[in-house]
Amino acid sequence: MTAEALRQAVADHLLYSIARPAAVLTPEHYYRALALAVRDRMQRRWMATTQDWLDLSNKVTCYLSAEFLMGPQLGNNLLNLQIEDQAREALAMLGQDLDEIIAVEPEPGLGNGGLGRLAACYLDSMATLERPSIGYGIRYEFGIFKQEIQEGWQVEKTDNWLVRGNPWEIDKPDASYLVNWGGHTETYEDVTGKFRVRWIPQRVLQGVSYDTPVQGYGVNTCNTLTLWSARAVESFALEAFNTGDFYKAVDEEVISETVSKVLYPNDEPEAGKRLRLLQQYFFVTCSLQDILRIHTDRANLPLSALPQKWAIQLNDTHPSIAVAELMRLLIDDHQMSWDEAWSITVATFGYTNHTLLPEALETWPLSIFGEALPRHLELIYEINNRFLDEVRARFPGDEERISRMSLIGEDGGKSVRMAHLATVGSHAVNGVAALHSELLKASVLKDFYELWPEKFGNVTNGVTPRRFLALSNPGLRQLLDETVGDGWLTDLTRLRGLESYADDASFRERWREVKRANKSRLAEFVHSSTGIELDPTWMFDVQVKRIHEYKRQHLMVLHIISLYNKLKNSPGLSIPPRAFIFGGKAAPGYFMAKRIIKMINAVGETVNSDPDVNRCMKVVFLPNFNVKSAHLVYPAANLSEQISTAGKEASGTGNMKFMINGALTIGTLDGANVEIREEAGPENFFLFGLTEDQVERVKSDGYRPAAFVENDPELAEVLQLIAEGRFTHGDTEILRPVLDSLLHHDPFLALADYRAYVDCQAKVSAAWEDGDRWSHMSILNTARSGKFSSDRAIAEYCDDIWKVWPMEVDL
Ligand SMILES: *Cc1c(COP(=O)(O)O)cnc(C)c1O
């Protein structure tokens, strides 16, 4: 772990692993050599951790997630191993700069946004809290697309993140499992005369595991992320090959490997549905087979002890086929009785719900499902029969309730309701913020709550303070260490100690200095990626997240246009200067979200090039927002925009990253904003907008957007500017769909919240003009952000749901 030992290890890897002469070495070669040297340093911890939880009677969490948005690994691993200084020195000895080498790492974009990033934060916390755990997911060959902006429009490029290899993973070709698909089922009598079912698949492929170490901060625990990659089954391909059909063999290989080829974007309509179901089943069956193999072969335990050894968490419904798959494995492969298999299944699974949006609740058309997974459909019917009997016994004669709760939806064509399957098959169901969990019980899962109130709970999301503070905000880290000590890295509530400094003028000066430096860093990045120059003394007003109508990026644009309009109408007017910064991807098939990106860029182009307004406002759309750029964005923000329609954002985690880094929030009472405001104190939060029940009332009364326009001449002018093509060189068509939606069919009520939002923004500006007041509020936000550490969230999961306890790893 010394600098000299690291230098030697990097030099060795340059020679033995990279194998290039010194004269041609590039920063990328140094990155790979250092990454391998760092991985070597985790190896003994990794093996010791795995061995310990195998040998001892510890319970292990398996976190099943279709997405893990891990972000770059090098900096984080150096931090968690506590060898940043040594690595810097080692590279300096080799004539290299650590920051430049870290910047070379490509983003492993195996997630869409919040849900995938949450899974990654949770792995970090489980390792840091010394809880034995495995993350299970898919090793997509192409992650989330790369976003480019051309003439203001989003253009998608494939993300070939593996093209230069991935030094963090270790492939385990010997750890592979078969995955069946399609075909039909048959019944037969086994040797004991028992009636059994056999699945005769149409196709078989195999999953190969790639393991990545997950090093905890300052501890020996090094957990595992196992990602599955799809391969053709050799014997299958060979058969065709031997019969001379070479091309059929190759075809088979191509089809099989398609399964883990690409991550699907959120919010995509129908297209590619069958493959998505196959992806879900693929990673779920490989993971469950792996768990059962470890359980019986390695740990030598009886299957009845499964719930004592494993807690399996379903991150949203994507892995919920696991409920039927575990039943299949126990009953068909291990000859267990139904009742025993079912009680094991329910005791093992927990389910985290992530959305209330009805269109985002997963269902599979029965035809697709039955064709792909015929045995699972039979099992689901049986689960459903027994479950509905239970409902009938509790609520006799309530047939409407029965059809609402059934695992099989009858509305439109028949379909399998995955959220119902996950709820019935789990002993614990949780939402991801207090408000969200309450709404779950009152709306989408109301009937289930009435049946099993004891199943339902809440675990408010959190984010890791290692990556999102220590690693990405080194200036603030230094200041915090000096002020409250470095205990906050593993106990974020220690930041409370900052409160007493909020009134200290010299401390506030240092606080501002840190933020200023972060803003310069972001401004440089913005300049290099967009050509736009930002002044780091301006307020940085930021909304970064996936582009979606419910998140209401367009509401922020309406405010920008209102300021533009004021400045144009009164040339002498002065407003506190602001940079409005957006970032985020739109699903390639989400028409309106792509128009909203165009709108941001169109308004940006107009504002940025007009000397009447660009002296006090600029608009930036930062392309390809991802974890790497997130490291620069959150620490540089003064104002965090969390302006979703109340009741629509389950939690949000971006809101927490901003708060930890000292941004003030302007937001609605939605998701975790509610708790952020509670913690920060209402006087340190800019609240506006309808509450969730007001939103529902407006909707049931019949929302009439025109009424808000009629009563608000300023809003009318703003919409008029868009309609007449002021931002689109006179073109009145390009942004018409956005206007039409706002004015005629907007389920997210943007215009209903416009006045409250714009008035609240005026209060923000007033607060900003009083620099001391702003700093005071900013310090208090960071000081009171302790609750939003993923360490707190993971401790709650472990205590309340998983019953997984700390295990100190000895080397
Ligand atoms: C945190 C994060 C998100 C989630 O942001 P929300 O504001 O909670 O939607 C999305 N993408 C990236 C890259 C993130 O780091």
Short mmCIF file of N, CA and C in Angstrom, two decimals, residues 64 136-138 175-180 205-209 226-231 259 278-294 325 328-329:
data_model
loop_
_atom_site.label_atom_id
_atom_site.label_comp_id
_atom_site.label_asym_id
_atom_site.label_seq_id
_atom_site.Cartn_x
_atom_site.Cartn_y
_atom_site.Cartn_z
N LEU A 64 -30.99 -7.83 -6.41
CA LEU A 64 -31.27 -8.10 -7.82
C LEU A 64 -31.73 -6.82 -8.51
N TYR A 136 -26.56 -8.57 -8.17
CA TYR A 136 -26.71 -9.38 -9.37
C TYR A 136 -27.38 -8.56 -10.46
N GLY A 137 -26.78 -8.57 -11.66
CA GLY A 137 -27.38 -7.80 -12.75
C GLY A 137 -26.93 -8.30 -14.11
N ILE A 138 -27.00 -7.43 -15.10
CA ILE A 138 -26.69 -7.81 -16.48
C ILE A 138 -25.46 -7.04 -16.97
N ALA A 175 -18.18 -20.50 -13.99
CA ALA A 175 -19.44 -20.26 -13.29
C ALA A 175 -20.48 -19.84 -14.32
N SER A 176 -21.11 -20.83 -14.96
CA SER A 176 -22.11 -20.48 -15.96
C SER A 176 -23.35 -21.34 -15.74
N TYR A 177 -24.47 -20.84 -16.18
CA TYR A 177 -25.74 -21.55 -15.97
C TYR A 177 -26.53 -21.57 -17.26
N LEU A 178 -27.35 -22.60 -17.40
CA LEU A 178 -28.20 -22.71 -18.59
C LEU A 178 -29.49 -21.93 -18.39
N VAL A 179 -29.96 -21.34 -19.47
CA VAL A 179 -31.19 -20.55 -19.44
C VAL A 179 -32.12 -21.08 -20.52
N ASN A 180 -33.27 -21.60 -20.11
CA ASN A 180 -34.25 -22.11 -21.07
C ASN A 180 -35.17 -20.98 -21.53
N LEU A 205 -29.74 -21.06 -23.78
CA LEU A 205 -28.51 -20.30 -23.88
C LEU A 205 -27.83 -20.36 -22.53
N GLN A 206 -26.68 -19.73 -22.40
CA GLN A 206 -26.04 -19.78 -21.09
C GLN A 206 -25.58 -18.41 -20.62
N GLY A 207 -25.55 -18.27 -19.31
CA GLY A 207 -25.09 -17.02 -18.70
C GLY A 207 -23.73 -17.24 -18.07
N VAL A 208 -22.79 -16.35 -18.40
CA VAL A 208 -21.44 -16.43 -17.83
C VAL A 208 -21.26 -15.25 -16.90
N SER A 209 -20.63 -15.49 -15.74
CA SER A 209 -20.54 -14.38 -14.79
C SER A 209 -19.25 -13.59 -14.91
N THR A 226 -21.94 -9.28 -9.37
CA THR A 226 -21.90 -10.30 -10.41
C THR A 226 -22.83 -9.88 -11.55
N LEU A 227 -22.24 -9.72 -12.73
CA LEU A 227 -23.05 -9.37 -13.90
C LEU A 227 -23.00 -10.51 -14.90
N TRP A 228 -24.17 -10.85 -15.47
CA TRP A 228 -24.26 -12.00 -16.37
C TRP A 228 -24.19 -11.58 -17.83
N SER A 229 -23.43 -12.35 -18.57
CA SER A 229 -23.30 -12.11 -20.00
C SER A 229 -23.81 -13.35 -20.74
N ALA A 230 -24.58 -13.15 -21.81
CA ALA A 230 -25.20 -14.29 -22.51
C ALA A 230 -24.28 -14.86 -23.57
N ARG A 231 -24.26 -16.18 -23.63
CA ARG A 231 -23.45 -16.88 -24.63
C ARG A 231 -24.30 -17.98 -25.25
N VAL A 259 -29.03 -11.32 -26.12
CA VAL A 259 -29.78 -11.14 -24.88
C VAL A 259 -29.15 -10.10 -23.95
N LEU A 278 -36.88 -11.51 -21.90
CA LEU A 278 -35.82 -12.51 -21.91
C LEU A 278 -34.63 -12.03 -21.08
N GLN A 279 -34.29 -10.76 -21.19
CA GLN A 279 -33.19 -10.20 -20.38
C GLN A 279 -33.48 -10.37 -18.90
N GLN A 280 -34.72 -10.05 -18.52
CA GLN A 280 -35.08 -10.13 -17.11
C GLN A 280 -34.99 -11.57 -16.61
N TYR A 281 -35.57 -12.47 -17.39
CA TYR A 281 -35.55 -13.86 -16.96
C TYR A 281 -34.12 -14.39 -16.92
N PHE A 282 -33.35 -13.98 -17.94
CA PHE A 282 -31.96 -14.43 -18.07
C PHE A 282 -31.15 -14.11 -16.80
N PHE A 283 -31.19 -12.89 -16.37
CA PHE A 283 -30.32 -12.56 -15.22
C PHE A 283 -30.89 -13.09 -13.91
N VAL A 284 -32.22 -13.21 -13.86
CA VAL A 284 -32.83 -13.72 -12.64
C VAL A 284 -32.53 -15.21 -12.46
N THR A 285 -32.68 -16.00 -13.52
CA THR A 285 -32.44 -17.43 -13.34
C THR A 285 -30.97 -17.71 -13.07
N CYS A 286 -30.07 -17.00 -13.74
CA CYS A 286 -28.64 -17.21 -13.46
C CYS A 286 -28.34 -16.88 -12.00
N SER A 287 -28.90 -15.78 -11.51
CA SER A 287 -28.62 -15.37 -10.12
C SER A 287 -29.17 -16.39 -9.13
N LEU A 288 -30.43 -16.83 -9.35
CA LEU A 288 -31.02 -17.79 -8.41
C LEU A 288 -30.30 -19.13 -8.47
N GLN A 289 -29.92 -19.56 -9.66
CA GLN A 289 -29.16 -20.82 -9.75
C GLN A 289 -27.83 -20.68 -9.01
N ASP A 290 -27.22 -19.52 -9.13
CA ASP A 290 -25.94 -19.28 -8.44
C ASP A 290 -26.13 -19.34 -6.93
N ILE A 291 -27.20 -18.68 -6.45
CA ILE A 291 -27.49 -18.67 -5.02
C ILE A 291 -27.73 -20.11 -4.52
N LEU A 292 -28.52 -20.87 -5.26
CA LEU A 292 -28.82 -22.24 -4.82
C LEU A 292 -27.56 -23.12 -4.85
N ARG A 293 -26.71 -22.87 -5.86
CA ARG A 293 -25.47 -23.66 -5.93
C ARG A 293 -24.57 -23.33 -4.72
N ILE A 294 -24.41 -22.07 -4.43
CA ILE A 294 -23.58 -21.70 -3.28
C ILE A 294 -24.18 -22.29 -2.00
N GLU A 325 -39.69 -18.09 -10.68
CA GLU A 325 -38.51 -18.89 -10.99
C GLU A 325 -38.00 -19.66 -9.77
N ARG A 328 -40.21 -22.56 -9.39
CA ARG A 328 -39.91 -23.59 -10.39
C ARG A 328 -38.67 -24.39 -9.98
N LEU A 329 -37.63 -23.69 -9.57
CA LEU A 329 -36.39 -24.39 -9.20
C LEU A 329 -36.64 -25.33 -8.01
#
